[in-house]
Amino acid sequence: MPPNQHIKHFNGLRGLAILLVIAYHYRIGFPVMQFGWSGVDLFFVLSGYLIAMNYESYSTTFDGYLQFMRNRLLRIAPLYFLVVIAFFVYILIPGTADKQHYYAPYIKSWYEYPLFIQNWGLILHKKHEANHLEHFWSLAVEMQFYLLSPVLIQLMRKLKTGAVLFLIPIGLIAVRYVLAQQMDHWNEYYVYYGNTFCRVDSFLMGIFLFLNKERLNRTSLFWMAGIGLALLVTVGWIDGDFSMHHPLMAGLGFTGFYLVYGFLVAYPFQSNESFLSPVLLHPILQFLGKYSYGLYVFHWIVLRMAGGGLQKLLQIHMPSEWATITASNILLLTTLALSMISYHWIETPLLRLKKK
């Protein structure tokens, strides 16, 4: 497959991932899209694959690793810090006592955001009502994966075969299941959902697929997808839905998703023409993939900052159901506009520095 075709497939996968995440948060297509939260797992598998691929283009020296991290930071940090700083400026503007109390958890944990450790803050301090930056937990996990990537890549190179490679996901299935069983309340799910060590298998799947791309064939990839689908069907049948809050989903379900998403990442590169190509190369997914990072950064904070007030305003002039639909469309268009602005005015100019 030509290199430019590779890029388009990656772009389509990003588009699919962000479509799942936005559909979940905006409750589009429910209950069918109830599993949209798993779009983050697709991002993780894809990140593992791309990091392993990009890592090979750098030397294995410390200077090569620094160059690798510099390029990753140029991709994530500028827009991330711009939004974080703007948000903290807003919440620090003097206001009512209710406002100060509402945003107090962010003031107390401000240091987590420049250090990219806010996922651990959600685990230790639990969720709070002001969850405007809650979705940034996955960016923290990604950054932690980047820091650990040399170790993880070397680990996967040594474990291309053998029982240990099989035991890693088995162990994580058990750990996630036990942690989910011990929750006192459903909103404590970040103890396994946002836990870097509990999500590392999605990342390792991407690394494994790249390192073994010459050994894997269509049959083995179909078996992988089949096992993943079997796990998901089993979990859905027993739990009755695809909510992330069930222990069985935390254990087997997460594994099922990254097996299926691993198939989506690896299969298109088995031949010049794949049955997935018409989907992944569709203009809508290509468009969403192009702006996927900005869409992820902005979609949730726009919803939390403006969603409630906009819907109440619209309910004055139209029925509640239409007000919800209209508000969602306005918020999505706002998110898209911000994403396009950030891509062309922030992300693209800074990404050119990677070539210098």
mmCIF file of N, CA, C and O in Angstrom, residues 162-253:
data_model
loop_
_atom_site.group_PDB
_atom_site.id
_atom_site.type_symbol
_atom_site.label_atom_id
_atom_site.label_comp_id
_atom_site.label_asym_id
_atom_site.label_seq_id
_atom_site.Cartn_x
_atom_site.Cartn_y
_atom_site.Cartn_z
ATOM 1 N N GLY A 162 5.631 -16.361 23.262
ATOM 2 C CA GLY A 162 5.808 -16.837 24.619
ATOM 3 C C GLY A 162 4.577 -16.609 25.480
ATOM 4 O O GLY A 162 3.693 -15.817 25.165
ATOM 5 N N ALA A 163 4.545 -17.319 26.590
ATOM 6 C CA ALA A 163 3.385 -17.296 27.472
ATOM 7 C C ALA A 163 3.189 -15.945 28.137
ATOM 8 O O ALA A 163 2.059 -15.551 28.443
ATOM 9 N N VAL A 164 4.294 -15.222 28.379
ATOM 10 C CA VAL A 164 4.187 -13.944 29.082
ATOM 11 C C VAL A 164 3.317 -12.964 28.304
ATOM 12 O O VAL A 164 2.524 -12.220 28.870
ATOM 13 N N LEU A 165 3.454 -12.987 26.972
ATOM 14 C CA LEU A 165 2.668 -12.095 26.122
ATOM 15 C C LEU A 165 1.175 -12.372 26.282
ATOM 16 O O LEU A 165 0.356 -11.471 26.204
ATOM 17 N N PHE A 166 0.832 -13.630 26.517
ATOM 18 C CA PHE A 166 -0.556 -14.008 26.723
ATOM 19 C C PHE A 166 -1.028 -13.651 28.130
ATOM 20 O O PHE A 166 -2.194 -13.316 28.339
ATOM 21 N N LEU A 167 -0.113 -13.711 29.092
ATOM 22 C CA LEU A 167 -0.489 -13.477 30.485
ATOM 23 C C LEU A 167 -0.748 -11.999 30.798
ATOM 24 O O LEU A 167 -1.487 -11.692 31.729
ATOM 25 N N ILE A 168 -0.123 -11.088 30.030
ATOM 26 C CA ILE A 168 -0.325 -9.658 30.299
ATOM 27 C C ILE A 168 -1.789 -9.272 30.211
ATOM 28 O O ILE A 168 -2.349 -8.713 31.169
ATOM 29 N N PRO A 169 -2.494 -9.539 29.074
ATOM 30 C CA PRO A 169 -3.914 -9.171 29.036
ATOM 31 C C PRO A 169 -4.765 -9.937 30.032
ATOM 32 O O PRO A 169 -5.727 -9.381 30.580
ATOM 33 N N ILE A 170 -4.427 -11.209 30.286
ATOM 34 C CA ILE A 170 -5.183 -11.991 31.260
ATOM 35 C C ILE A 170 -5.096 -11.340 32.640
ATOM 36 O O ILE A 170 -6.094 -11.195 33.358
ATOM 37 N N GLY A 171 -3.873 -10.922 33.011
ATOM 38 C CA GLY A 171 -3.683 -10.271 34.305
ATOM 39 C C GLY A 171 -4.441 -8.962 34.402
ATOM 40 O O GLY A 171 -5.066 -8.666 35.434
ATOM 41 N N LEU A 172 -4.435 -8.172 33.323
ATOM 42 C CA LEU A 172 -5.129 -6.886 33.352
ATOM 43 C C LEU A 172 -6.639 -7.060 33.352
ATOM 44 O O LEU A 172 -7.364 -6.256 33.947
ATOM 45 N N ILE A 173 -7.140 -8.090 32.699
ATOM 46 C CA ILE A 173 -8.571 -8.399 32.767
ATOM 47 C C ILE A 173 -8.977 -8.633 34.212
ATOM 48 O O ILE A 173 -9.985 -8.099 34.700
ATOM 49 N N ALA A 174 -8.172 -9.431 34.916
ATOM 50 C CA ALA A 174 -8.474 -9.736 36.316
ATOM 51 C C ALA A 174 -8.391 -8.497 37.194
ATOM 52 O O ALA A 174 -9.261 -8.259 38.044
ATOM 53 N N VAL A 175 -7.369 -7.674 36.981
ATOM 54 C CA VAL A 175 -7.196 -6.465 37.800
ATOM 55 C C VAL A 175 -8.356 -5.502 37.596
ATOM 56 O O VAL A 175 -8.930 -4.973 38.567
ATOM 57 N N ARG A 176 -8.722 -5.244 36.338
ATOM 58 C CA ARG A 176 -9.839 -4.326 36.068
ATOM 59 C C ARG A 176 -11.142 -4.847 36.655
ATOM 60 O O ARG A 176 -11.945 -4.089 37.213
ATOM 61 N N TYR A 177 -11.371 -6.156 36.533
ATOM 62 C CA TYR A 177 -12.601 -6.745 37.058
ATOM 63 C C TYR A 177 -12.681 -6.576 38.575
ATOM 64 O O TYR A 177 -13.722 -6.176 39.115
ATOM 65 N N VAL A 178 -11.581 -6.861 39.262
ATOM 66 C CA VAL A 178 -11.555 -6.744 40.729
ATOM 67 C C VAL A 178 -11.757 -5.292 41.156
ATOM 68 O O VAL A 178 -12.525 -5.003 42.087
ATOM 69 N N LEU A 179 -11.082 -4.359 40.495
ATOM 70 C CA LEU A 179 -11.232 -2.941 40.839
ATOM 71 C C LEU A 179 -12.667 -2.472 40.624
ATOM 72 O O LEU A 179 -13.207 -1.711 41.430
ATOM 73 N N ALA A 180 -13.293 -2.927 39.542
ATOM 74 C CA ALA A 180 -14.677 -2.545 39.273
ATOM 75 C C ALA A 180 -15.626 -3.143 40.308
ATOM 76 O O ALA A 180 -16.611 -2.504 40.707
ATOM 77 N N GLN A 181 -15.331 -4.350 40.752
ATOM 78 C CA GLN A 181 -16.169 -5.000 41.768
ATOM 79 C C GLN A 181 -16.112 -4.269 43.095
ATOM 80 O O GLN A 181 -17.082 -4.266 43.862
ATOM 81 N N GLN A 182 -14.995 -3.623 43.377
ATOM 82 C CA GLN A 182 -14.804 -2.973 44.670
ATOM 83 C C GLN A 182 -15.322 -1.546 44.720
ATOM 84 O O GLN A 182 -15.248 -0.891 45.760
ATOM 85 N N MET A 183 -15.870 -1.038 43.610
ATOM 86 C CA MET A 183 -16.407 0.320 43.610
ATOM 87 C C MET A 183 -17.593 0.433 44.565
ATOM 88 O O MET A 183 -18.458 -0.435 44.601
ATOM 89 N N ASP A 184 -17.614 1.529 45.330
ATOM 90 C CA ASP A 184 -18.760 1.799 46.198
ATOM 91 C C ASP A 184 -19.864 2.542 45.453
ATOM 92 O O ASP A 184 -21.029 2.494 45.842
ATOM 93 N N HIS A 185 -19.485 3.266 44.399
ATOM 94 C CA HIS A 185 -20.441 4.039 43.613
ATOM 95 C C HIS A 185 -19.987 4.034 42.163
ATOM 96 O O HIS A 185 -18.788 3.965 41.873
ATOM 97 N N TRP A 186 -20.952 4.125 41.234
ATOM 98 C CA TRP A 186 -20.626 4.015 39.817
ATOM 99 C C TRP A 186 -19.628 5.072 39.352
ATOM 100 O O TRP A 186 -18.836 4.827 38.438
ATOM 101 N N ASN A 187 -19.633 6.275 39.993
ATOM 102 C CA ASN A 187 -18.759 7.348 39.502
ATOM 103 C C ASN A 187 -17.312 7.193 39.950
ATOM 104 O O ASN A 187 -16.501 8.081 39.730
ATOM 105 N N GLU A 188 -16.981 6.052 40.555
ATOM 106 C CA GLU A 188 -15.589 5.759 40.910
ATOM 107 C C GLU A 188 -14.888 4.953 39.813
ATOM 108 O O GLU A 188 -13.793 4.438 40.016
ATOM 109 N N TYR A 189 -15.509 4.879 38.631
ATOM 110 C CA TYR A 189 -15.001 3.995 37.588
ATOM 111 C C TYR A 189 -13.629 4.383 37.058
ATOM 112 O O TYR A 189 -12.971 3.575 36.392
ATOM 113 N N TYR A 190 -13.163 5.593 37.345
ATOM 114 C CA TYR A 190 -11.834 5.972 36.855
ATOM 115 C C TYR A 190 -10.732 5.150 37.505
ATOM 116 O O TYR A 190 -9.603 5.141 37.008
ATOM 117 N N VAL A 191 -11.034 4.452 38.576
ATOM 118 C CA VAL A 191 -10.028 3.621 39.221
ATOM 119 C C VAL A 191 -9.508 2.548 38.265
ATOM 120 O O VAL A 191 -8.363 2.088 38.381
ATOM 121 N N TYR A 192 -10.323 2.167 37.287
ATOM 122 C CA TYR A 192 -9.853 1.244 36.246
ATOM 123 C C TYR A 192 -9.933 1.873 34.852
ATOM 124 O O TYR A 192 -9.110 1.581 33.991
ATOM 125 N N TYR A 193 -10.896 2.767 34.626
ATOM 126 C CA TYR A 193 -11.089 3.349 33.298
ATOM 127 C C TYR A 193 -9.993 4.359 32.958
ATOM 128 O O TYR A 193 -9.526 4.420 31.813
ATOM 129 N N GLY A 194 -9.558 5.140 33.934
ATOM 130 C CA GLY A 194 -8.535 6.149 33.701
ATOM 131 C C GLY A 194 -7.171 5.776 34.246
ATOM 132 O O GLY A 194 -6.255 6.601 34.250
ATOM 133 N N ASN A 195 -7.036 4.551 34.691
ATOM 134 C CA ASN A 195 -5.785 4.063 35.267
ATOM 135 C C ASN A 195 -4.821 3.684 34.145
ATOM 136 O O ASN A 195 -5.102 2.790 33.347
ATOM 137 N N THR A 196 -3.688 4.361 34.084
ATOM 138 C CA THR A 196 -2.715 4.126 33.012
ATOM 139 C C THR A 196 -2.323 2.658 32.913
ATOM 140 O O THR A 196 -2.249 2.092 31.817
ATOM 141 N N PHE A 197 -2.103 2.023 34.051
ATOM 142 C CA PHE A 197 -1.650 0.638 34.044
ATOM 143 C C PHE A 197 -2.768 -0.318 33.620
ATOM 144 O O PHE A 197 -2.498 -1.378 33.045
ATOM 145 N N CYS A 198 -4.009 0.066 33.870
ATOM 146 C CA CYS A 198 -5.133 -0.770 33.455
ATOM 147 C C CYS A 198 -5.472 -0.600 31.982
ATOM 148 O O CYS A 198 -6.195 -1.415 31.414
ATOM 149 N N ARG A 199 -4.955 0.458 31.347
ATOM 150 C CA ARG A 199 -5.249 0.706 29.935
ATOM 151 C C ARG A 199 -4.051 0.438 29.029
ATOM 152 O O ARG A 199 -4.124 0.637 27.822
ATOM 153 N N VAL A 200 -2.959 -0.008 29.631
ATOM 154 C CA VAL A 200 -1.727 -0.174 28.853
ATOM 155 C C VAL A 200 -1.851 -1.278 27.804
ATOM 156 O O VAL A 200 -1.143 -1.278 26.796
ATOM 157 N N ASP A 201 -2.779 -2.225 27.998
ATOM 158 C CA ASP A 201 -2.888 -3.310 27.024
ATOM 159 C C ASP A 201 -3.396 -2.824 25.666
ATOM 160 O O ASP A 201 -3.035 -3.388 24.631
ATOM 161 N N SER A 202 -4.231 -1.767 25.656
ATOM 162 C CA SER A 202 -4.659 -1.197 24.376
ATOM 163 C C SER A 202 -3.458 -0.635 23.620
ATOM 164 O O SER A 202 -3.313 -0.825 22.401
ATOM 165 N N PHE A 203 -2.603 0.060 24.339
ATOM 166 C CA PHE A 203 -1.397 0.637 23.760
ATOM 167 C C PHE A 203 -0.438 -0.455 23.293
ATOM 168 O O PHE A 203 0.131 -0.382 22.195
ATOM 169 N N LEU A 204 -0.283 -1.485 24.127
ATOM 170 C CA LEU A 204 0.595 -2.605 23.768
ATOM 171 C C LEU A 204 0.079 -3.348 22.545
ATOM 172 O O LEU A 204 0.866 -3.879 21.751
ATOM 173 N N MET A 205 -1.241 -3.400 22.392
ATOM 174 C CA MET A 205 -1.807 -4.044 21.207
ATOM 175 C C MET A 205 -1.326 -3.355 19.934
ATOM 176 O O MET A 205 -0.940 -4.007 18.954
ATOM 177 N N GLY A 206 -1.351 -2.014 19.935
ATOM 178 C CA GLY A 206 -0.874 -1.273 18.776
ATOM 179 C C GLY A 206 0.590 -1.536 18.497
ATOM 180 O O GLY A 206 0.993 -1.738 17.336
ATOM 181 N N ILE A 207 1.422 -1.551 19.552
ATOM 182 C CA ILE A 207 2.854 -1.831 19.382
ATOM 183 C C ILE A 207 3.056 -3.243 18.839
ATOM 184 O O ILE A 207 3.845 -3.472 17.914
ATOM 185 N N PHE A 208 2.330 -4.200 19.408
ATOM 186 C CA PHE A 208 2.434 -5.600 18.969
ATOM 187 C C PHE A 208 2.089 -5.748 17.491
ATOM 188 O O PHE A 208 2.785 -6.446 16.741
ATOM 189 N N LEU A 209 1.030 -5.078 17.056
ATOM 190 C CA LEU A 209 0.602 -5.191 15.662
ATOM 191 C C LEU A 209 1.657 -4.653 14.702
ATOM 192 O O LEU A 209 1.894 -5.222 13.635
ATOM 193 N N PHE A 210 2.301 -3.542 15.087
ATOM 194 C CA PHE A 210 3.333 -3.002 14.200
ATOM 195 C C PHE A 210 4.563 -3.901 14.182
ATOM 196 O O PHE A 210 5.109 -4.192 13.110
ATOM 197 N N LEU A 211 5.027 -4.339 15.341
ATOM 198 C CA LEU A 211 6.239 -5.149 15.400
ATOM 199 C C LEU A 211 6.071 -6.500 14.717
ATOM 200 O O LEU A 211 7.052 -7.117 14.293
ATOM 201 N N ASN A 212 4.831 -6.975 14.617
ATOM 202 C CA ASN A 212 4.567 -8.284 14.010
ATOM 203 C C ASN A 212 3.834 -8.169 12.676
ATOM 204 O O ASN A 212 3.211 -9.136 12.228
ATOM 205 N N LYS A 213 3.914 -7.014 12.040
ATOM 206 C CA LYS A 213 3.134 -6.790 10.816
ATOM 207 C C LYS A 213 3.522 -7.740 9.693
ATOM 208 O O LYS A 213 2.705 -8.061 8.823
ATOM 209 N N GLU A 214 4.775 -8.206 9.693
ATOM 210 C CA GLU A 214 5.212 -9.134 8.645
ATOM 211 C C GLU A 214 4.761 -10.567 8.944
ATOM 212 O O GLU A 214 4.638 -11.385 8.020
ATOM 213 N N ARG A 215 4.510 -10.869 10.192
ATOM 214 C CA ARG A 215 4.143 -12.231 10.581
ATOM 215 C C ARG A 215 2.639 -12.441 10.586
ATOM 216 O O ARG A 215 2.152 -13.550 10.372
ATOM 217 N N LEU A 216 1.896 -11.387 10.853
ATOM 218 C CA LEU A 216 0.444 -11.512 10.914
ATOM 219 C C LEU A 216 -0.142 -11.579 9.507
ATOM 220 O O LEU A 216 0.303 -10.881 8.598
ATOM 221 N N ASN A 217 -1.141 -12.417 9.335
ATOM 222 C CA ASN A 217 -1.819 -12.516 8.045
ATOM 223 C C ASN A 217 -3.315 -12.274 8.246
ATOM 224 O O ASN A 217 -3.782 -12.042 9.364
ATOM 225 N N ARG A 218 -4.043 -12.335 7.150
ATOM 226 C CA ARG A 218 -5.479 -12.049 7.236
ATOM 227 C C ARG A 218 -6.197 -13.013 8.173
ATOM 228 O O ARG A 218 -7.067 -12.607 8.940
ATOM 229 N N THR A 219 -5.820 -14.278 8.102
ATOM 230 C CA THR A 219 -6.494 -15.276 8.938
ATOM 231 C C THR A 219 -6.317 -14.981 10.416
ATOM 232 O O THR A 219 -7.279 -15.013 11.189
ATOM 233 N N SER A 220 -5.075 -14.690 10.825
ATOM 234 C CA SER A 220 -4.823 -14.415 12.239
ATOM 235 C C SER A 220 -5.544 -13.151 12.694
ATOM 236 O O SER A 220 -6.049 -13.091 13.819
ATOM 237 N N LEU A 221 -5.621 -12.153 11.821
ATOM 238 C CA LEU A 221 -6.322 -10.922 12.184
ATOM 239 C C LEU A 221 -7.823 -11.148 12.286
ATOM 240 O O LEU A 221 -8.487 -10.579 13.170
ATOM 241 N N PHE A 222 -8.372 -11.983 11.409
ATOM 242 C CA PHE A 222 -9.802 -12.305 11.511
ATOM 243 C C PHE A 222 -10.096 -13.087 12.793
ATOM 244 O O PHE A 222 -11.137 -12.889 13.422
ATOM 245 N N TRP A 223 -9.198 -13.973 13.167
ATOM 246 C CA TRP A 223 -9.355 -14.694 14.437
ATOM 247 C C TRP A 223 -9.341 -13.712 15.612
ATOM 248 O O TRP A 223 -10.137 -13.833 16.549
ATOM 249 N N MET A 224 -8.442 -12.746 15.551
ATOM 250 C CA MET A 224 -8.355 -11.744 16.615
ATOM 251 C C MET A 224 -9.665 -10.960 16.722
ATOM 252 O O MET A 224 -10.205 -10.765 17.817
ATOM 253 N N ALA A 225 -10.176 -10.511 15.577
ATOM 254 C CA ALA A 225 -11.434 -9.767 15.578
ATOM 255 C C ALA A 225 -12.593 -10.640 16.050
ATOM 256 O O ALA A 225 -13.478 -10.177 16.784
ATOM 257 N N GLY A 226 -12.583 -11.923 15.637
ATOM 258 C CA GLY A 226 -13.648 -12.834 16.044
ATOM 259 C C GLY A 226 -13.686 -13.054 17.546
ATOM 260 O O GLY A 226 -14.765 -13.071 18.170
ATOM 261 N N ILE A 227 -12.499 -13.207 18.139
ATOM 262 C CA ILE A 227 -12.424 -13.375 19.598
ATOM 263 C C ILE A 227 -12.931 -12.113 20.294
ATOM 264 O O ILE A 227 -13.682 -12.171 21.266
ATOM 265 N N GLY A 228 -12.519 -10.941 19.764
ATOM 266 C CA GLY A 228 -12.979 -9.681 20.341
ATOM 267 C C GLY A 228 -14.479 -9.531 20.276
ATOM 268 O O GLY A 228 -15.128 -9.149 21.262
ATOM 269 N N LEU A 229 -15.068 -9.837 19.121
ATOM 270 C CA LEU A 229 -16.524 -9.740 18.969
ATOM 271 C C LEU A 229 -17.242 -10.735 19.874
ATOM 272 O O LEU A 229 -18.291 -10.412 20.449
ATOM 273 N N ALA A 230 -16.680 -11.943 20.003
ATOM 274 C CA ALA A 230 -17.286 -12.948 20.887
ATOM 275 C C ALA A 230 -17.305 -12.462 22.331
ATOM 276 O O ALA A 230 -18.305 -12.633 23.049
ATOM 277 N N LEU A 231 -16.212 -11.833 22.757
ATOM 278 C CA LEU A 231 -16.157 -11.286 24.112
ATOM 279 C C LEU A 231 -17.204 -10.191 24.296
ATOM 280 O O LEU A 231 -17.902 -10.143 25.325
ATOM 281 N N LEU A 232 -17.335 -9.310 23.307
ATOM 282 C CA LEU A 232 -18.284 -8.201 23.420
ATOM 283 C C LEU A 232 -19.724 -8.695 23.408
ATOM 284 O O LEU A 232 -20.565 -8.183 24.162
ATOM 285 N N VAL A 233 -20.031 -9.665 22.566
ATOM 286 C CA VAL A 233 -21.383 -10.227 22.541
ATOM 287 C C VAL A 233 -21.715 -10.887 23.870
ATOM 288 O O VAL A 233 -22.824 -10.737 24.407
ATOM 289 N N THR A 234 -20.747 -11.609 24.420
ATOM 290 C CA THR A 234 -20.952 -12.273 25.714
ATOM 291 C C THR A 234 -21.212 -11.258 26.821
ATOM 292 O O THR A 234 -22.150 -11.405 27.612
ATOM 293 N N VAL A 235 -20.377 -10.219 26.867
ATOM 294 C CA VAL A 235 -20.527 -9.186 27.900
ATOM 295 C C VAL A 235 -21.863 -8.459 27.736
ATOM 296 O O VAL A 235 -22.588 -8.225 28.707
ATOM 297 N N GLY A 236 -22.204 -8.093 26.493
ATOM 298 C CA GLY A 236 -23.459 -7.400 26.250
ATOM 299 C C GLY A 236 -24.665 -8.243 26.613
ATOM 300 O O GLY A 236 -25.661 -7.727 27.141
ATOM 301 N N TRP A 237 -24.593 -9.537 26.345
ATOM 302 C CA TRP A 237 -25.700 -10.439 26.665
ATOM 303 C C TRP A 237 -25.868 -10.603 28.181
ATOM 304 O O TRP A 237 -26.982 -10.556 28.696
ATOM 305 N N ILE A 238 -24.763 -10.728 28.888
ATOM 306 C CA ILE A 238 -24.837 -10.919 30.343
ATOM 307 C C ILE A 238 -25.216 -9.618 31.050
ATOM 308 O O ILE A 238 -26.089 -9.597 31.937
ATOM 309 N N ASP A 239 -24.575 -8.514 30.657
ATOM 310 C CA ASP A 239 -24.829 -7.226 31.329
ATOM 311 C C ASP A 239 -26.109 -6.552 30.841
ATOM 312 O O ASP A 239 -26.683 -5.725 31.554
ATOM 313 N N GLY A 240 -26.520 -6.847 29.637
ATOM 314 C CA GLY A 240 -27.719 -6.225 29.093
ATOM 315 C C GLY A 240 -27.463 -4.911 28.385
ATOM 316 O O GLY A 240 -28.374 -4.335 27.793
ATOM 317 N N ASP A 241 -26.241 -4.408 28.442
ATOM 318 C CA ASP A 241 -25.866 -3.192 27.720
ATOM 319 C C ASP A 241 -24.347 -3.135 27.612
ATOM 320 O O ASP A 241 -23.660 -4.089 27.985
ATOM 321 N N PHE A 242 -23.838 -2.013 27.080
ATOM 322 C CA PHE A 242 -22.398 -1.867 26.897
ATOM 323 C C PHE A 242 -21.845 -0.730 27.759
ATOM 324 O O PHE A 242 -20.911 -0.040 27.363
ATOM 325 N N SER A 243 -22.417 -0.556 28.942
ATOM 326 C CA SER A 243 -21.944 0.474 29.857
ATOM 327 C C SER A 243 -20.554 0.122 30.377
ATOM 328 O O SER A 243 -20.260 -1.045 30.662
ATOM 329 N N MET A 244 -19.712 1.134 30.519
ATOM 330 C CA MET A 244 -18.358 0.929 31.035
ATOM 331 C C MET A 244 -18.328 0.655 32.529
ATOM 332 O O MET A 244 -17.286 0.314 33.087
ATOM 333 N N HIS A 245 -19.483 0.785 33.199
ATOM 334 C CA HIS A 245 -19.508 0.719 34.653
ATOM 335 C C HIS A 245 -19.668 -0.694 35.196
ATOM 336 O O HIS A 245 -19.611 -0.895 36.409
ATOM 337 N N HIS A 246 -19.890 -1.677 34.342
ATOM 338 C CA HIS A 246 -20.045 -3.050 34.797
ATOM 339 C C HIS A 246 -18.691 -3.732 34.938
ATOM 340 O O HIS A 246 -17.811 -3.555 34.078
ATOM 341 N N PRO A 247 -18.496 -4.521 35.980
ATOM 342 C CA PRO A 247 -17.212 -5.221 36.160
ATOM 343 C C PRO A 247 -16.837 -6.109 34.981
ATOM 344 O O PRO A 247 -15.667 -6.180 34.593
ATOM 345 N N LEU A 248 -17.827 -6.789 34.391
ATOM 346 C CA LEU A 248 -17.524 -7.681 33.279
ATOM 347 C C LEU A 248 -17.044 -6.891 32.059
ATOM 348 O O LEU A 248 -16.145 -7.335 31.332
ATOM 349 N N MET A 249 -17.629 -5.710 31.843
ATOM 350 C CA MET A 249 -17.165 -4.863 30.756
ATOM 351 C C MET A 249 -15.751 -4.366 31.045
ATOM 352 O O MET A 249 -14.903 -4.319 30.145
ATOM 353 N N ALA A 250 -15.499 -3.977 32.302
ATOM 354 C CA ALA A 250 -14.163 -3.509 32.671
ATOM 355 C C ALA A 250 -13.117 -4.590 32.435
ATOM 356 O O ALA A 250 -11.983 -4.301 32.041
ATOM 357 N N GLY A 251 -13.503 -5.840 32.657
ATOM 358 C CA GLY A 251 -12.558 -6.930 32.466
ATOM 359 C C GLY A 251 -12.491 -7.394 31.027
ATOM 360 O O GLY A 251 -11.586 -7.032 30.272
ATOM 361 N N LEU A 252 -13.483 -8.165 30.613
ATOM 362 C CA LEU A 252 -13.470 -8.759 29.276
ATOM 363 C C LEU A 252 -13.820 -7.768 28.174
ATOM 364 O O LEU A 252 -13.297 -7.848 27.062
ATOM 365 N N GLY A 253 -14.731 -6.830 28.469
ATOM 366 C CA GLY A 253 -15.204 -5.914 27.433
ATOM 367 C C GLY A 253 -14.115 -5.022 26.881
ATOM 368 O O GLY A 253 -14.008 -4.832 25.664
#
